[in-house]
Amino acid sequence: MAYNLREQLNKKERFEAGHRLCAGCGAGIVCRAMMRALEPEDKAVICNATGCLEVSSFMYPYTAWEDSYIHTAFENACSTASGVEAAYNAMRRRGKIKDNFKILGIGGDGGTYDIGFQSLSGALERGHDFTYFCYDNNAYMNTGTQRSSATPRFASATTTPFGAESVGKKQVQKDLTQIVVAHGSPYVAQTTLIGTLKDFHEKAHKAIYTQGATFVNVLTPCPRGWGYSAELLPTICKMAVETCVWPLYEVENGEWHLSYEPKKKLPVEEFMRLQNRFKHCFKPGNEWTIEAAQEYVDKKWEELLEKCK
């Protein structure tokens, strides 16, 4: 299916304006693009883990969602999606439902990488027919920017603050996309937002319409947690891709495909310097943190290139 931006933007919105997400937040863009990837004749049930998106898009009796929506606890979005999928299949077999529904799970990295990982892993292993979208904003933003396992090394968070005794988080982030690949999912993808909406749309559509448990990991910048002005959202997404901090790729039935390779890979500091959470890395004496970050990104990039050959 060829991507046509005008055609997609002319679709009826299924995630409406009027939500309470911050200006410059990527989560709303994830939702709008995710819902546009559905075919117009198909309906959806969205199972949303607790987090920024949930408290901002659904505060009873108000909702930004046009489709059926279930707010779940932090830890059980995928358990809920599994139950919805099983109930839907049973009701179709009995002739009680004629419409075609797609089951979608969505959550931030706190509800996906960490608290919700057990239900995600279980649903992947059982092979339920649903698609999970992680809007990865690199921390527990809803409760005050505490570090998560998705938080990059050296990033400052409220539980890993930089200071005289610390240069931010000590550990590198968990590579959840590759962990999902190890589950044998038929389709797994990594993408981001502004500047790559074609990439996002094509991967979202492919994930939703691939039979089985599929997964899309979306780098989703957060202005409050990352420390940037709202207008820098597109630039930050672009720099994440051009520095290979967040490579774009997909794994389809075990086959690895690189979606984009920069003509000239930029140094990781071009991504880091745009955000206050890394500002301490540029202070005299902390040059080693940028060098270590570059070494890690280079290593992961070379490993990905080898997998995609």
Coordinates of C-alpha atoms in Angstrom, one line a residue:
M1 CA 0.0 0.0 0.0
A2 CA 1.6 3.3 -1.2
Y3 CA 1.7 6.0 1.5
N4 CA -0.1 9.2 0.6
L5 CA 0.2 11.9 3.3
R6 CA -2.7 14.0 2.1
E7 CA -5.0 10.9 1.9
Q8 CA -4.0 10.0 5.5
L9 CA -4.5 13.5 6.9
N10 CA -8.0 13.6 5.3
K11 CA -9.1 10.6 7.2
K12 CA -11.6 11.2 10.0
E13 CA -9.7 11.5 13.2
R14 CA -10.1 8.6 15.6
F15 CA -8.1 10.3 18.4
E16 CA -9.6 13.8 18.9
A17 CA -8.2 17.1 19.9
G18 CA -9.1 18.4 23.4
H19 CA -7.0 16.0 25.4
R20 CA -4.7 17.1 28.2
L21 CA -1.3 16.1 26.8
C22 CA 1.5 18.7 27.1
A23 CA 2.4 20.9 24.1
G24 CA 5.4 19.2 22.4
C25 CA 4.5 15.8 23.7
G26 CA 4.8 13.0 21.1
A27 CA 2.2 10.6 22.6
G28 CA -0.7 12.3 20.9
I29 CA 1.0 12.0 17.5
V30 CA 1.5 8.3 18.2
C31 CA -2.2 7.9 18.8
R32 CA -3.3 9.9 15.8
A33 CA -1.0 8.0 13.5
M34 CA -1.7 4.6 15.1
M35 CA -5.5 5.1 14.5
R36 CA -5.0 6.4 11.0
A37 CA -3.2 3.1 10.2
L38 CA -6.5 1.3 10.6
E39 CA -8.6 0.7 7.5
P40 CA -11.7 3.0 7.8
E41 CA -14.1 0.0 7.8
D42 CA -12.4 -1.6 10.7
K43 CA -13.2 -0.9 14.3
A44 CA -10.8 -1.1 17.2
V45 CA -10.6 -1.8 21.0
I46 CA -7.7 0.1 22.7
C47 CA -6.3 -1.3 25.9
N48 CA -4.3 1.5 27.5
A49 CA -1.9 1.0 30.5
T50 CA -1.9 3.6 33.2
G51 CA 0.3 6.5 32.4
C52 CA 0.5 10.0 30.9
L53 CA -1.6 9.0 27.9
E54 CA -4.4 7.5 30.0
V55 CA -4.8 10.4 32.4
S56 CA -4.6 12.9 29.6
S57 CA -6.9 11.3 27.0
F58 CA -9.6 9.7 29.2
M59 CA -11.0 11.4 32.3
Y60 CA -14.5 10.2 32.8
P61 CA -16.9 11.3 31.3
Y62 CA -14.6 12.9 28.7
T63 CA -12.5 10.9 26.1
A64 CA -10.4 11.7 23.1
W65 CA -10.9 8.2 21.7
E66 CA -13.6 7.5 19.0
D67 CA -13.2 3.7 19.3
S68 CA -13.8 1.4 22.3
Y69 CA -11.3 2.1 25.0
I70 CA -10.3 0.3 28.2
H71 CA -8.1 1.9 30.9
T72 CA -6.1 -0.9 32.5
A73 CA -3.7 -1.0 35.4
F74 CA 0.0 -0.4 34.8
E75 CA 0.8 -4.1 34.7
N76 CA -2.1 -5.7 32.7
A77 CA -2.7 -3.9 29.4
C78 CA -1.7 -7.0 27.4
S79 CA -3.6 -9.4 29.7
T80 CA -6.7 -7.2 29.0
A81 CA -6.0 -7.2 25.3
S82 CA -5.6 -11.0 25.4
G83 CA -9.0 -11.4 27.1
V84 CA -10.7 -9.0 24.6
E85 CA -9.2 -10.9 21.7
A86 CA -10.5 -14.2 23.1
A87 CA -13.9 -12.8 23.8
Y88 CA -14.1 -11.3 20.3
N89 CA -13.2 -14.6 18.7
A90 CA -15.8 -16.4 20.7
M91 CA -18.6 -13.9 19.9
R92 CA -17.7 -14.0 16.2
R93 CA -18.0 -17.8 16.1
R94 CA -21.4 -17.5 17.7
G95 CA -22.5 -14.9 15.2
K96 CA -23.0 -12.2 17.9
I97 CA -20.5 -9.8 16.3
K98 CA -20.4 -9.1 12.5
D99 CA -18.0 -6.1 12.5
N100 CA -14.2 -6.5 12.1
F101 CA -12.3 -5.4 15.2
K102 CA -8.6 -4.9 15.7
I103 CA -7.2 -5.2 19.2
L104 CA -4.6 -2.6 20.1
G105 CA -2.5 -2.3 23.3
I106 CA -0.6 0.9 24.1
G107 CA 1.5 2.1 27.0
G108 CA 4.6 4.1 27.9
D109 CA 7.9 2.5 28.8
G110 CA 7.1 2.3 32.5
G111 CA 4.0 0.2 31.6
T112 CA 5.8 -1.7 28.9
Y113 CA 9.5 -2.2 29.6
D114 CA 9.0 -2.6 33.4
I115 CA 5.7 -3.0 35.2
G116 CA 3.8 -4.4 32.2
F117 CA 6.5 -6.6 30.8
Q118 CA 5.2 -9.8 32.3
S119 CA 1.8 -9.4 30.6
L120 CA 3.4 -8.3 27.3
S121 CA 5.8 -11.3 27.4
G122 CA 2.9 -13.7 28.2
A123 CA 0.7 -12.4 25.4
L124 CA 3.6 -12.6 22.9
E125 CA 4.3 -16.2 23.9
R126 CA 0.6 -17.2 23.6
G127 CA 0.4 -15.5 20.2
H128 CA -2.8 -13.5 20.6
D129 CA -3.8 -11.6 17.5
F130 CA -3.2 -8.0 18.7
T131 CA -0.7 -5.2 18.2
Y132 CA 1.1 -3.4 21.0
F133 CA 2.4 0.1 20.6
C134 CA 5.0 1.4 23.1
Y135 CA 5.3 5.2 23.3
D136 CA 8.8 5.2 24.7
N137 CA 9.5 8.5 26.4
N138 CA 12.4 7.1 28.4
A139 CA 11.1 7.5 32.0
Y140 CA 8.1 7.4 34.3
M141 CA 6.9 10.8 33.1
N142 CA 3.3 10.6 34.6
T143 CA 4.6 10.4 38.2
G144 CA 7.6 12.8 38.0
T145 CA 10.3 11.6 35.6
Q146 CA 11.6 8.7 37.6
R147 CA 14.1 6.5 35.7
S148 CA 12.9 3.4 33.9
S149 CA 14.8 0.6 32.2
A150 CA 14.3 2.6 29.0
T151 CA 16.1 5.7 30.4
P152 CA 19.5 6.1 28.6
R153 CA 22.8 6.0 30.4
F154 CA 23.8 9.4 31.8
A155 CA 20.3 10.9 31.6
S156 CA 19.2 12.8 34.6
A157 CA 16.0 11.7 36.2
T158 CA 14.4 12.5 39.6
T159 CA 15.7 9.1 40.9
T160 CA 19.0 9.4 39.1
P161 CA 19.9 13.1 39.4
F162 CA 23.2 14.5 38.3
G163 CA 25.3 16.2 40.8
A164 CA 28.6 16.1 42.7
E165 CA 28.3 12.3 43.2
S166 CA 26.5 11.3 40.0
V167 CA 26.4 11.8 36.3
G168 CA 22.9 10.5 35.9
K169 CA 21.7 7.0 35.3
K170 CA 24.5 4.4 35.5
Q171 CA 23.0 1.7 33.4
V172 CA 22.3 1.5 29.6
Q173 CA 18.7 1.2 28.5
K174 CA 17.0 -2.1 28.0
D175 CA 16.7 -3.1 24.3
L176 CA 13.1 -4.1 24.4
T177 CA 12.6 -4.3 20.7
Q178 CA 15.1 -7.1 20.4
I179 CA 13.7 -8.8 23.5
V180 CA 10.3 -8.9 21.7
V181 CA 12.0 -10.3 18.6
A182 CA 13.4 -13.1 20.8
H183 CA 9.8 -14.1 21.6
G184 CA 9.2 -15.1 17.9
S185 CA 6.7 -12.4 17.1
P186 CA 5.8 -12.4 13.4
Y187 CA 6.3 -8.6 13.1
V188 CA 8.4 -6.2 15.3
A189 CA 9.3 -2.7 14.4
Q190 CA 11.1 0.4 15.7
T191 CA 10.2 3.9 14.6
T192 CA 9.6 7.5 15.7
L193 CA 7.5 10.5 14.9
I194 CA 7.9 13.8 13.0
G195 CA 9.9 13.5 9.8
T196 CA 9.3 9.7 9.6
L197 CA 5.5 9.6 9.6
K198 CA 5.6 7.5 6.4
D199 CA 7.8 5.0 8.2
F200 CA 5.5 5.0 11.2
H201 CA 2.4 4.6 9.2
E202 CA 3.7 1.7 7.1
K203 CA 5.0 -0.2 10.1
A204 CA 1.8 0.4 12.1
H205 CA -0.4 -0.8 9.2
K206 CA 1.8 -3.8 8.7
A207 CA 1.8 -4.7 12.4
I208 CA -2.0 -4.3 12.8
Y209 CA -2.7 -6.4 9.7
T210 CA -0.2 -9.2 10.4
Q211 CA -1.8 -12.2 12.1
G212 CA -0.5 -12.8 15.6
A213 CA 1.1 -10.8 18.4
T214 CA 2.9 -7.8 16.9
F215 CA 4.8 -4.9 18.4
V216 CA 5.8 -1.4 17.4
N217 CA 8.3 0.6 19.6
V218 CA 8.0 4.3 19.0
L219 CA 10.6 6.8 20.4
T220 CA 8.3 9.5 21.8
P221 CA 10.1 12.6 23.2
C222 CA 8.7 14.3 26.3
P223 CA 9.3 18.1 26.7
R224 CA 9.1 18.1 30.5
G225 CA 11.2 15.0 31.2
W226 CA 13.8 15.5 28.5
G227 CA 14.0 19.3 28.9
Y228 CA 13.3 20.9 25.5
S229 CA 11.1 23.5 24.0
A230 CA 7.9 22.2 22.3
E231 CA 9.1 23.3 18.8
L232 CA 12.2 21.1 19.0
L233 CA 10.2 17.9 18.9
P234 CA 10.8 17.3 15.1
T235 CA 14.5 18.1 15.5
I236 CA 15.0 15.7 18.4
C237 CA 13.3 12.9 16.5
K238 CA 15.5 13.6 13.5
M239 CA 18.7 13.7 15.5
A240 CA 17.8 10.4 17.3
V241 CA 17.7 8.7 13.9
E242 CA 20.6 10.5 12.2
T243 CA 22.9 9.8 15.2
C244 CA 21.7 6.1 15.3
V245 CA 20.6 6.5 18.9
W246 CA 17.3 5.2 17.7
P247 CA 17.7 3.2 14.4
L248 CA 14.7 2.5 12.3
Y249 CA 14.2 -1.1 11.5
E250 CA 11.7 -4.0 11.3
V251 CA 11.9 -7.8 11.8
E252 CA 9.4 -9.7 9.8
N253 CA 9.2 -13.5 10.4
G254 CA 12.7 -13.5 11.7
E255 CA 14.1 -11.4 8.8
W256 CA 15.8 -8.2 9.8
H257 CA 15.4 -5.1 7.6
L258 CA 17.0 -1.7 8.1
S259 CA 14.5 1.0 7.2
Y260 CA 16.9 3.9 7.0
E261 CA 20.7 4.3 7.0
P262 CA 22.1 7.9 7.5
K263 CA 24.3 9.1 4.6
K264 CA 26.6 10.5 7.3
K265 CA 26.1 9.2 10.8
L266 CA 26.2 12.2 13.1
P267 CA 27.9 12.2 16.5
V268 CA 25.6 11.3 19.5
E269 CA 26.3 14.7 21.1
E270 CA 24.1 16.3 18.4
F271 CA 21.2 14.4 20.0
M272 CA 22.2 14.9 23.6
R273 CA 22.9 18.6 23.5
L274 CA 19.3 19.4 22.6
Q275 CA 18.0 18.2 26.0
N276 CA 18.5 19.4 29.5
R277 CA 18.6 15.9 30.9
F278 CA 22.1 15.6 29.4
K279 CA 23.4 19.1 30.0
H280 CA 25.8 17.9 32.8
C281 CA 27.6 15.7 30.2
F282 CA 28.9 18.9 28.5
K283 CA 30.5 20.3 31.7
P284 CA 34.3 20.3 31.9
G285 CA 35.5 17.0 33.3
N286 CA 32.5 15.0 32.0
E287 CA 33.7 14.6 28.4
W288 CA 34.1 10.9 29.1
T289 CA 30.3 10.5 29.4
I290 CA 29.8 11.6 25.8
E291 CA 32.7 9.3 24.6
A292 CA 31.1 6.4 26.5
A293 CA 27.6 7.2 25.0
Q294 CA 29.2 7.3 21.5
E295 CA 31.0 4.0 22.0
Y296 CA 27.7 2.3 23.1
V297 CA 25.7 3.7 20.1
D298 CA 28.5 2.7 17.7
K299 CA 28.5 -0.8 19.1
K300 CA 24.7 -1.3 18.9
W301 CA 24.7 0.2 15.4
E302 CA 27.3 -2.2 14.1
E303 CA 25.4 -5.1 15.7
L304 CA 22.2 -4.0 13.9
L305 CA 23.9 -3.7 10.6
E306 CA 25.3 -7.2 10.9
K307 CA 21.8 -8.6 11.7
C308 CA 20.3 -6.7 8.7
K309 CA 22.8 -8.0 6.1

